[in-house]
CSV table of C-alpha atoms in Angstrom, one decimal:
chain,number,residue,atom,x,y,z
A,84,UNK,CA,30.0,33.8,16.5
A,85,UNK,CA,30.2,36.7,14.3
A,86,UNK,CA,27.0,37.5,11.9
A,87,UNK,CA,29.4,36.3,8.9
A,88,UNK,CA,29.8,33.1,10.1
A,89,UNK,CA,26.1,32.7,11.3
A,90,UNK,CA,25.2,33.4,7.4
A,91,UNK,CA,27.7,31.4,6.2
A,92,UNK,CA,26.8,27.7,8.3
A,93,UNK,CA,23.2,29.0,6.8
A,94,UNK,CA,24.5,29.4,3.7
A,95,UNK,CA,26.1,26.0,3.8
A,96,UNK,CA,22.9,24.1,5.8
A,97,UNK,CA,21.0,25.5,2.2
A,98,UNK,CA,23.7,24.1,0.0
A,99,UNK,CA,23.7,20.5,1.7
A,100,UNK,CA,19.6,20.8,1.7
A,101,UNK,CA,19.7,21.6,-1.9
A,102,UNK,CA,21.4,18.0,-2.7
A,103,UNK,CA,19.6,16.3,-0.6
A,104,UNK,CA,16.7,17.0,-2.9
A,105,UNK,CA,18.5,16.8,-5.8
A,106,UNK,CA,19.7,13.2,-4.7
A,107,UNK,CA,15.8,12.7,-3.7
A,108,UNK,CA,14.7,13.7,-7.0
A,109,UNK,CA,16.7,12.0,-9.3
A,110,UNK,CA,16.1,8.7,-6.9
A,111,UNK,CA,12.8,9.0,-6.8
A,112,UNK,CA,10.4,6.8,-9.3
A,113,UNK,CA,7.2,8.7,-9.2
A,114,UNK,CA,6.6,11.3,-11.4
A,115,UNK,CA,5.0,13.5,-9.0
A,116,UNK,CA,7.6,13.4,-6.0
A,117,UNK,CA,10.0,13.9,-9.2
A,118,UNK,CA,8.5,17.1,-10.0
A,119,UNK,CA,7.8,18.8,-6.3
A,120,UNK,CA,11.8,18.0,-6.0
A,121,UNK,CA,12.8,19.3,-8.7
A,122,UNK,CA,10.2,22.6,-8.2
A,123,UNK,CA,12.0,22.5,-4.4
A,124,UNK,CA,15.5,22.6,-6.3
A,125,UNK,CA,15.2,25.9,-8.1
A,126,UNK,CA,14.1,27.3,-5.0
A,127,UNK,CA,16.9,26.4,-3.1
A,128,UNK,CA,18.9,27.5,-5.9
A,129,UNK,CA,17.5,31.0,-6.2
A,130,UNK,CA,17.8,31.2,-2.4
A,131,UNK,CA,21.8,30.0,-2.5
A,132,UNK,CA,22.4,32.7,-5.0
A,133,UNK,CA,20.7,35.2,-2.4
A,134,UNK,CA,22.4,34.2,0.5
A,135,UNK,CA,25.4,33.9,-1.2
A,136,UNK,CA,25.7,38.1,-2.3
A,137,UNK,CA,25.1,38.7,1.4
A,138,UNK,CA,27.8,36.3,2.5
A,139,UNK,CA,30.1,38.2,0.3
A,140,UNK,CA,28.9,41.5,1.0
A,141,UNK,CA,29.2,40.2,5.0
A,142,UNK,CA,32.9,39.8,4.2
A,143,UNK,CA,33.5,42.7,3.1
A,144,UNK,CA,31.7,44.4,6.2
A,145,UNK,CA,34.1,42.6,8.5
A,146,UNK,CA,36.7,41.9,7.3
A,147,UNK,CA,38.8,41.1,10.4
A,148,UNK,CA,36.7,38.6,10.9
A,149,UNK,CA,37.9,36.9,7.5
B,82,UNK,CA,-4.6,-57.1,-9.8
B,83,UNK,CA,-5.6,-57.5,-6.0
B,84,UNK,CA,-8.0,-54.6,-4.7
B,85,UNK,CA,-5.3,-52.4,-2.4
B,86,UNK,CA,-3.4,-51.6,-5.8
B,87,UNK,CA,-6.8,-51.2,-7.8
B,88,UNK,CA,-7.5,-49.2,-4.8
B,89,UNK,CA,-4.0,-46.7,-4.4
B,90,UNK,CA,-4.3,-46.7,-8.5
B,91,UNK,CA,-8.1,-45.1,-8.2
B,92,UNK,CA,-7.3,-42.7,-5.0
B,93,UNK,CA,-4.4,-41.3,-7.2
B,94,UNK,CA,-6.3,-40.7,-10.5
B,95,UNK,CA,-9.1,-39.2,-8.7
B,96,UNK,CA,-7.3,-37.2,-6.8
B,97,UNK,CA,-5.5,-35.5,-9.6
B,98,UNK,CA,-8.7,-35.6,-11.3
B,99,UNK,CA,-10.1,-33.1,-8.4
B,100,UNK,CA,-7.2,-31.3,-8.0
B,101,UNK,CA,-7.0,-30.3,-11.4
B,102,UNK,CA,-11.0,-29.6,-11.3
B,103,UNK,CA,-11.1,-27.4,-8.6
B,104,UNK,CA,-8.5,-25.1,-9.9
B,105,UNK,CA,-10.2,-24.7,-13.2
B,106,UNK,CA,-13.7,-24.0,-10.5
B,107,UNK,CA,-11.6,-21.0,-9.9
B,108,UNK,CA,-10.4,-19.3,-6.8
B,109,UNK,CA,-13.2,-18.2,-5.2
B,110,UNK,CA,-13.0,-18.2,-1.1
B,111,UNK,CA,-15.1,-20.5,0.5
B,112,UNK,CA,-16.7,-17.7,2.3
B,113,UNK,CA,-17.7,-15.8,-1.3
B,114,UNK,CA,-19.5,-18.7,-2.6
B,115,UNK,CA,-22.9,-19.0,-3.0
B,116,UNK,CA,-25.0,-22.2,-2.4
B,117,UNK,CA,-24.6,-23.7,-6.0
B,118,UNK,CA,-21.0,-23.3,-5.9
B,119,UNK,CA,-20.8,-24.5,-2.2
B,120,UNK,CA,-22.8,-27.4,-3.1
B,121,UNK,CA,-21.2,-28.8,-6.4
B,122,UNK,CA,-17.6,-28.4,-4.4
B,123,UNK,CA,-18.9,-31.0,-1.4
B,124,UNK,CA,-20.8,-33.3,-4.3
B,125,UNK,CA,-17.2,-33.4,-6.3
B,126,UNK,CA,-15.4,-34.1,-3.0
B,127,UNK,CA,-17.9,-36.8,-1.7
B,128,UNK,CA,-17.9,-38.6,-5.4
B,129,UNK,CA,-14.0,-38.9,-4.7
B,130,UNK,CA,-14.7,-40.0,-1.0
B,131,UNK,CA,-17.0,-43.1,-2.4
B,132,UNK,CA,-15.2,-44.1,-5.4
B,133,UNK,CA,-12.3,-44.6,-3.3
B,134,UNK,CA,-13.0,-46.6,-1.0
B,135,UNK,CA,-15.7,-48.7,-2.3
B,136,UNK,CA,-13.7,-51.2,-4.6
B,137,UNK,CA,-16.4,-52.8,-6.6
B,138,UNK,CA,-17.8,-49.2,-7.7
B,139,UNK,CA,-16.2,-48.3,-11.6
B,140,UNK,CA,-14.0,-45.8,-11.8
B,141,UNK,CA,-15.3,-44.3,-14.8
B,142,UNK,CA,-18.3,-44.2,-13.6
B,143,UNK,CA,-17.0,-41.7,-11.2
B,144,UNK,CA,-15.3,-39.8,-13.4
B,145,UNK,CA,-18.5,-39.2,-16.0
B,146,UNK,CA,-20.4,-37.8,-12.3
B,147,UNK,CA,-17.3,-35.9,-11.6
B,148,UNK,CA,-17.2,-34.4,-15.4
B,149,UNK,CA,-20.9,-33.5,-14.8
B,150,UNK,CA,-20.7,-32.1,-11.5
B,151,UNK,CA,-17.6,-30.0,-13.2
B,152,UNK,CA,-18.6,-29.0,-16.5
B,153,UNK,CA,-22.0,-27.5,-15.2
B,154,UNK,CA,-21.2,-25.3,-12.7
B,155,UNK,CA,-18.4,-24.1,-14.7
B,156,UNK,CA,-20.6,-23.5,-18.0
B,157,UNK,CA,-23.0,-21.3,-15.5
B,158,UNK,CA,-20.5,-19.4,-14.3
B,159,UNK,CA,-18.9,-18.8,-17.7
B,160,UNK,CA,-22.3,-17.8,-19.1
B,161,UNK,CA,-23.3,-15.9,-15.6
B,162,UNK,CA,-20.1,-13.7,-17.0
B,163,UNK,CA,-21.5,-12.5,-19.9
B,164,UNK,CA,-25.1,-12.3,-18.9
B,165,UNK,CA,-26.6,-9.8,-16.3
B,166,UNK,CA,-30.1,-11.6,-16.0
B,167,UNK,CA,-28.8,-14.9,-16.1
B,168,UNK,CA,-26.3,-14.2,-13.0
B,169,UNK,CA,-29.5,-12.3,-11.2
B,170,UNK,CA,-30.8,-15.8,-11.3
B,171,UNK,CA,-27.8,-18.1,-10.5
B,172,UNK,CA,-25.9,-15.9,-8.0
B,173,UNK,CA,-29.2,-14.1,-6.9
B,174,UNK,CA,-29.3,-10.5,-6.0
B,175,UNK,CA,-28.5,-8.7,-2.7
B,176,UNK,CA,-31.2,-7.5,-0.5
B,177,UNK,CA,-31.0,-3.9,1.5
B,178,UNK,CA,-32.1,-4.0,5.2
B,179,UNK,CA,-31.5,-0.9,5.5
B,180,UNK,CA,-31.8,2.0,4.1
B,181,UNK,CA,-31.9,5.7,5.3
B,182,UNK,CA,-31.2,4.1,8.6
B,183,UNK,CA,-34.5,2.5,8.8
B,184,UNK,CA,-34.7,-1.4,9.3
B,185,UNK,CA,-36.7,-2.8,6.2
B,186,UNK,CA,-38.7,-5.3,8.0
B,187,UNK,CA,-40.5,-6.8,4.8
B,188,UNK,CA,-36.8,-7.6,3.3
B,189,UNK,CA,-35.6,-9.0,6.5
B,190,UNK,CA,-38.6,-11.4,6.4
B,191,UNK,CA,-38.1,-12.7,3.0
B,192,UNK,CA,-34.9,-13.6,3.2
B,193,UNK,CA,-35.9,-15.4,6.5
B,194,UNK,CA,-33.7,-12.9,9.5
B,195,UNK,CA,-34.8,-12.3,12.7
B,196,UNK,CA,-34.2,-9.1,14.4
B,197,UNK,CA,-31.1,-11.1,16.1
B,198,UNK,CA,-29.5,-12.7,13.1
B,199,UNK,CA,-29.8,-8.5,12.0
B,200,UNK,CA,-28.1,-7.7,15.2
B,201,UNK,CA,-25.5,-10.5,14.9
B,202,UNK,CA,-24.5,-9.4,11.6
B,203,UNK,CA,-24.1,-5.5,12.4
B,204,UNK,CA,-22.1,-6.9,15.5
B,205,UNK,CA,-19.6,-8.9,13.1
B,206,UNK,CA,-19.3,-5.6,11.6
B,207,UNK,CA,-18.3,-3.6,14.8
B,208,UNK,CA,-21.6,-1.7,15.0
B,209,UNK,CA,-24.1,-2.2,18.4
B,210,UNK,CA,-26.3,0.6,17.4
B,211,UNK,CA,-28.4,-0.1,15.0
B,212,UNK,CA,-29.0,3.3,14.0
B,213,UNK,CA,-25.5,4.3,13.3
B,214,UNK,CA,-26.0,2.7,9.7
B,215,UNK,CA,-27.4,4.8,7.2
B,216,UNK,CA,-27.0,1.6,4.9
B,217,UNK,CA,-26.6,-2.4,4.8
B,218,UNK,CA,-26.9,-4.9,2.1
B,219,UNK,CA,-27.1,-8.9,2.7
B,220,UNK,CA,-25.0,-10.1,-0.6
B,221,UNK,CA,-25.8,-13.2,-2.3
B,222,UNK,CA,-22.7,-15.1,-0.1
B,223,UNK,CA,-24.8,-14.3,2.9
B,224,UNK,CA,-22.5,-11.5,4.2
B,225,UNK,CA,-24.0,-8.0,5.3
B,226,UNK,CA,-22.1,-5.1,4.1
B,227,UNK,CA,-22.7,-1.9,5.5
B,228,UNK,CA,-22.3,1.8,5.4
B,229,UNK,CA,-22.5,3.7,8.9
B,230,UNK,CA,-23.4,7.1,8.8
B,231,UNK,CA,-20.8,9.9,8.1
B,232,UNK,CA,-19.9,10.8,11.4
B,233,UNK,CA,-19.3,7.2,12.0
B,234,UNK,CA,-16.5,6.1,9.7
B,235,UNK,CA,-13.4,6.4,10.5
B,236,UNK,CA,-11.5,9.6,9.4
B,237,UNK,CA,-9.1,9.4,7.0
B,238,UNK,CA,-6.8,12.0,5.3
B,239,UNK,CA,-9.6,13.3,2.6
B,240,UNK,CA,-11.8,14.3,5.5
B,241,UNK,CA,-8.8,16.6,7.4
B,242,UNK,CA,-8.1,17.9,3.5
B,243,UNK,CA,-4.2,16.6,4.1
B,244,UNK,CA,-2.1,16.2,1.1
B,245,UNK,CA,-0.7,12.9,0.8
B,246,UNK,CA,2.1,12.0,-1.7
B,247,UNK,CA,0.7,9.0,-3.8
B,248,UNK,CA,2.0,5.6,-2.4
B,249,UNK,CA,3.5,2.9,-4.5
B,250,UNK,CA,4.2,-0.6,-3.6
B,251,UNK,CA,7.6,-1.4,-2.1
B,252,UNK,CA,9.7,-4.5,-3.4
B,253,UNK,CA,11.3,-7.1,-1.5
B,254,UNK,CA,14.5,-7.1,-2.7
B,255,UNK,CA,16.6,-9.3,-0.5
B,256,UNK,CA,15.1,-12.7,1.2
B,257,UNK,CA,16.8,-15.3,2.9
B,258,UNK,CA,20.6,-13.5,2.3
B,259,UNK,CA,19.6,-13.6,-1.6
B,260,UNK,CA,19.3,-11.0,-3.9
B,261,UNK,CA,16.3,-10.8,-5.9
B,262,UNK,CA,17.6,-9.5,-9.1
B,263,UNK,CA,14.0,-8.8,-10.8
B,264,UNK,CA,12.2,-6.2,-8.0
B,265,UNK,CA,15.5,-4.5,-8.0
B,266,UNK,CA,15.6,-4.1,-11.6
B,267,UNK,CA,11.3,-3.2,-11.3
B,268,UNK,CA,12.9,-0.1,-9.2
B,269,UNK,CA,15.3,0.8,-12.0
B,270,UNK,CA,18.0,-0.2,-9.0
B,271,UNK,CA,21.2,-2.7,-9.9
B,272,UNK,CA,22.9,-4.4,-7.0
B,273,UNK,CA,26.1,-2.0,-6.5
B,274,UNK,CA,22.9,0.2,-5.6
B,275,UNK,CA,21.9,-2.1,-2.9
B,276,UNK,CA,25.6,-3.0,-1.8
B,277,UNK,CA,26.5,0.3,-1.3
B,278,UNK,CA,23.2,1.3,0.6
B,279,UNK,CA,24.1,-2.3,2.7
B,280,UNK,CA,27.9,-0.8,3.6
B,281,UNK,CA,26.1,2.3,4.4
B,282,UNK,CA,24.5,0.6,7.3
B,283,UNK,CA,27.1,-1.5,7.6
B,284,UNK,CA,25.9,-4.5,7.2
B,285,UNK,CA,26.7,-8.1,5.4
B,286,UNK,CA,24.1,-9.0,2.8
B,287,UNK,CA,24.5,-13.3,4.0
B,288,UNK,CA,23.2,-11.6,7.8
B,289,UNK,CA,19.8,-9.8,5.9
B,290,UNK,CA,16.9,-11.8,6.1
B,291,UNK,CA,14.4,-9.7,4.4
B,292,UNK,CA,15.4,-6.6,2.8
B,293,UNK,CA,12.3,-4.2,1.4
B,294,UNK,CA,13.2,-0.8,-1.1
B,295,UNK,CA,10.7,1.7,-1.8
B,296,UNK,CA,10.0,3.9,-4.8
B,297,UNK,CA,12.2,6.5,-3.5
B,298,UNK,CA,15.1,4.4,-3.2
B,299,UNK,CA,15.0,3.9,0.4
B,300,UNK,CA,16.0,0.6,2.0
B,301,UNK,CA,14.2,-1.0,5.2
B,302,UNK,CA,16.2,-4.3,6.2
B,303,UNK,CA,15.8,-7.3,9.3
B,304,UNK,CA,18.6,-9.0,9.8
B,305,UNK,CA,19.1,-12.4,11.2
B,306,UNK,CA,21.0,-11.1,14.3
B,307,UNK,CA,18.3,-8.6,16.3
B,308,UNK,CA,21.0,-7.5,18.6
B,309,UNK,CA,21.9,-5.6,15.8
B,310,UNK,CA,20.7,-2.3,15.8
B,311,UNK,CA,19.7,-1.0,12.1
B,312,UNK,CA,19.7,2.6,11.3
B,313,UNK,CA,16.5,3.4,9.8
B,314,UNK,CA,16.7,5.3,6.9
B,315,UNK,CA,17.4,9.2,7.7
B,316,UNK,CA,17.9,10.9,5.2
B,317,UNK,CA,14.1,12.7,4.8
B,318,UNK,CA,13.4,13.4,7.9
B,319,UNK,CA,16.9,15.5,8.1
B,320,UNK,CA,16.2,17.1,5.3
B,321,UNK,CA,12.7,18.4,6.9
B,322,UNK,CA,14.7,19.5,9.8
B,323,UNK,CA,17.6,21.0,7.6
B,324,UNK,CA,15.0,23.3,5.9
B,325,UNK,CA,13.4,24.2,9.0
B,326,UNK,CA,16.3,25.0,10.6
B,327,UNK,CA,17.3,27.0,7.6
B,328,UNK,CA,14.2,28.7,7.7
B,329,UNK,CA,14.4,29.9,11.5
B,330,UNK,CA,17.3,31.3,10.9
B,331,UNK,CA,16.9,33.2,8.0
B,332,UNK,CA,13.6,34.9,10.0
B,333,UNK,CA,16.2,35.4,13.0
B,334,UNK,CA,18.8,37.3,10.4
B,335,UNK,CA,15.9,39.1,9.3
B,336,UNK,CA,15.3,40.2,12.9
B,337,UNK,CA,18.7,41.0,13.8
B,338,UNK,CA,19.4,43.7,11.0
B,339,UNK,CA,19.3,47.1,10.2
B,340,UNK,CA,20.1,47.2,7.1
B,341,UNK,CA,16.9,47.7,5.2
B,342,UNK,CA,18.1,46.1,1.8
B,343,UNK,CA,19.2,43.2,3.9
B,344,UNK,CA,16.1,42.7,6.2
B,345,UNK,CA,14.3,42.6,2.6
B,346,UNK,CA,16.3,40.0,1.3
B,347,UNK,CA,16.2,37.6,4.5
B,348,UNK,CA,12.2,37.7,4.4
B,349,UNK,CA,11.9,37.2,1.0
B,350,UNK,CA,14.0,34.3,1.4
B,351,UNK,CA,12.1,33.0,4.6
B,352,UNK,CA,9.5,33.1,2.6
B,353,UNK,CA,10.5,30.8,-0.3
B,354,UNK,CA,12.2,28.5,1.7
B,355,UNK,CA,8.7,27.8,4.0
B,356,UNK,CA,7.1,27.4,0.6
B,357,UNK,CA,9.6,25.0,-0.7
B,358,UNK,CA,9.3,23.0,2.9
B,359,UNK,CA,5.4,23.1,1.8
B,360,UNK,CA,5.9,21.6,-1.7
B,361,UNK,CA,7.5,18.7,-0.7
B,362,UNK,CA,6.4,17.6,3.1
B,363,UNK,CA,4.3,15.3,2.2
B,364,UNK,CA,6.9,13.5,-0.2
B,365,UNK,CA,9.4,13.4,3.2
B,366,UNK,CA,6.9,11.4,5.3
């Protein structure tokens, strides 16, 4: 497994985490759990967009591996 | 009218008359009553008993005693509501025996304990030291509460400083194959919820025999066949290991580089991605 695709299954293990918590939070009925999830969410978000510039950046570092 | 009728006729209107008496008594455990109350229960009971089955005594009769016996203990405890003194003096007060962790000895005479009855009590309360209470109480119902000393009670989550996620009260949703349309609507949940969470575990709803949902929308089921194994609900505990997972590997990336920029990026990451795992543990529990 090249680096690429170890960052991408990463990068794809945040995207289904990010979801889950967004299927948590808008399931959830307590205000608090509500809130921590949705806190949770931006974070996975902000960490998505990271991960996602260095997946593309990966690419372009090796590309024969595309 | 010969006396077996005269005598199912009185049994019948007594007994409503006490059943509908001793509701309006209240609830009250027999264990959590004091004396009075105990009393004027057994007195309403025995003037049933003897009206009953003596067939020369007049009903009404009874029924004026039963009134009495009613309407008094129910007027004191109505007043004893309002009044503080007053329900010092019907209910009676509790006594400490000990306090500090020292025996009173004067209280314990008074209210007419020995040293065993003491002992007894603490034992009914799982305690065979004596001094491992810093405080007990006899109530008015004649139970002994007590208080062990901090390092005796059992440790709970406040002591260890754990953050819990506050608990609500789960709804039984499905009984006996039924749905039960009103807990699912308390959960702001419809039935094409619960169908589509029952096809998930793929099951029948007629084979459920008690279905529970909790606030988060996760459903716990028995069904009527236990050879069937029931998934228990995954989805949070995946997501805990998800994270973590996530997280290990974005410290390993941030190992495995040279590039500075990138090495920067991976830990920073790391980082929120631990705190996010933080922020909502105790909600994945």
């Amino acid at each position: 497994m090249t680096v690429g695709s170890q960052v991408k299954s990463c990068f794809s293990s945040i995207k289904s985490a990010e979801a889950t918590i967004q299927l948590l939070a808008s399931k959830t009925q307590k205000y608090e759990a509500h809130a921590k999830f949705k806190e949770a969410e931006k974070i996975m978000a902000s960490i998505k967009n990271d991960l996602q510039k260095q997946v593309i950046q990966l690419t372009k570092e090796e590309p024969q591996y595309k | 009218m010969p006396g077996w009728i005269t005598l199912i006729v009185k049994s019948l209107i007594l007994l409503v008359a006490l059943f509908f008496l001793t509701k309006w008594l209240g609830k009250k455990h027999l264990s959590h009553m004091n004396i009075f109350e105990y009393i004027s229960g057994v007195v309403l009971g025995g003037i049933v008993a003897i009206h009953t089955v003596t067939p020369e005594s007049n009903i009404i009769y009874g029924l004026i005693a039963m009134f009495i016996w009613f309407i008094i203990p129910f007027g004191v405890e109505l007043f004893s509501l309002k009044s503080k003194t007053f329900r010092n003096f019907t209910q009676g007060k509790s006594t400490v025996f000990i306090q500090d962790g020292k025996i009173m000895e004067d209280n314990l005479k008074k209210e007419g304990y020995s040293t065993d009855d003491l002992l007894e009590k603490l034992r009914d309360n799982n305690i065979f030291l004596a001094s491992d209470v810093e405080f007990a109480v006899l109530e008015p119902t004649g139970t002994l509460s007590v208080l062990p000393k901090r390092e005796n009670r059992p440790l709970t989550a406040k002591d260890l400083g754990l953050n819990l996620a506050p608990d609500k009260e789960p709804q039984t949703v499905i009984m006996d194959g039924k749905v039960l349309l009103e807990p699912l609507a308390n959960l702001n949940l419809n039935k094409n919820w619960l169908e589509t969470e029952l096809d998930k575990m793929n099951v029948s709803i007629e084979n459920v025999f008690l279905g529970q949902a909790d606030h988060d929308g996760q459903l716990y089921v028995d069904l009527y066949d236990d050879k069937l194994v029931v998934p228990e609900p995954s989805e949070k505990p995946l997501l805990l290991a998800t994270m973590k997972k996530c997280q290990a590997d974005l410290e390993l990336f941030a190992l495995a580089t040279e590039n500075v920029e990138s090495k920067e990026l991976y830990e920073r990451n790391s980082r929120k991605l631990q705190h996010a795992t933080e922020l909502i543990r105790p909600f994945l529990k």
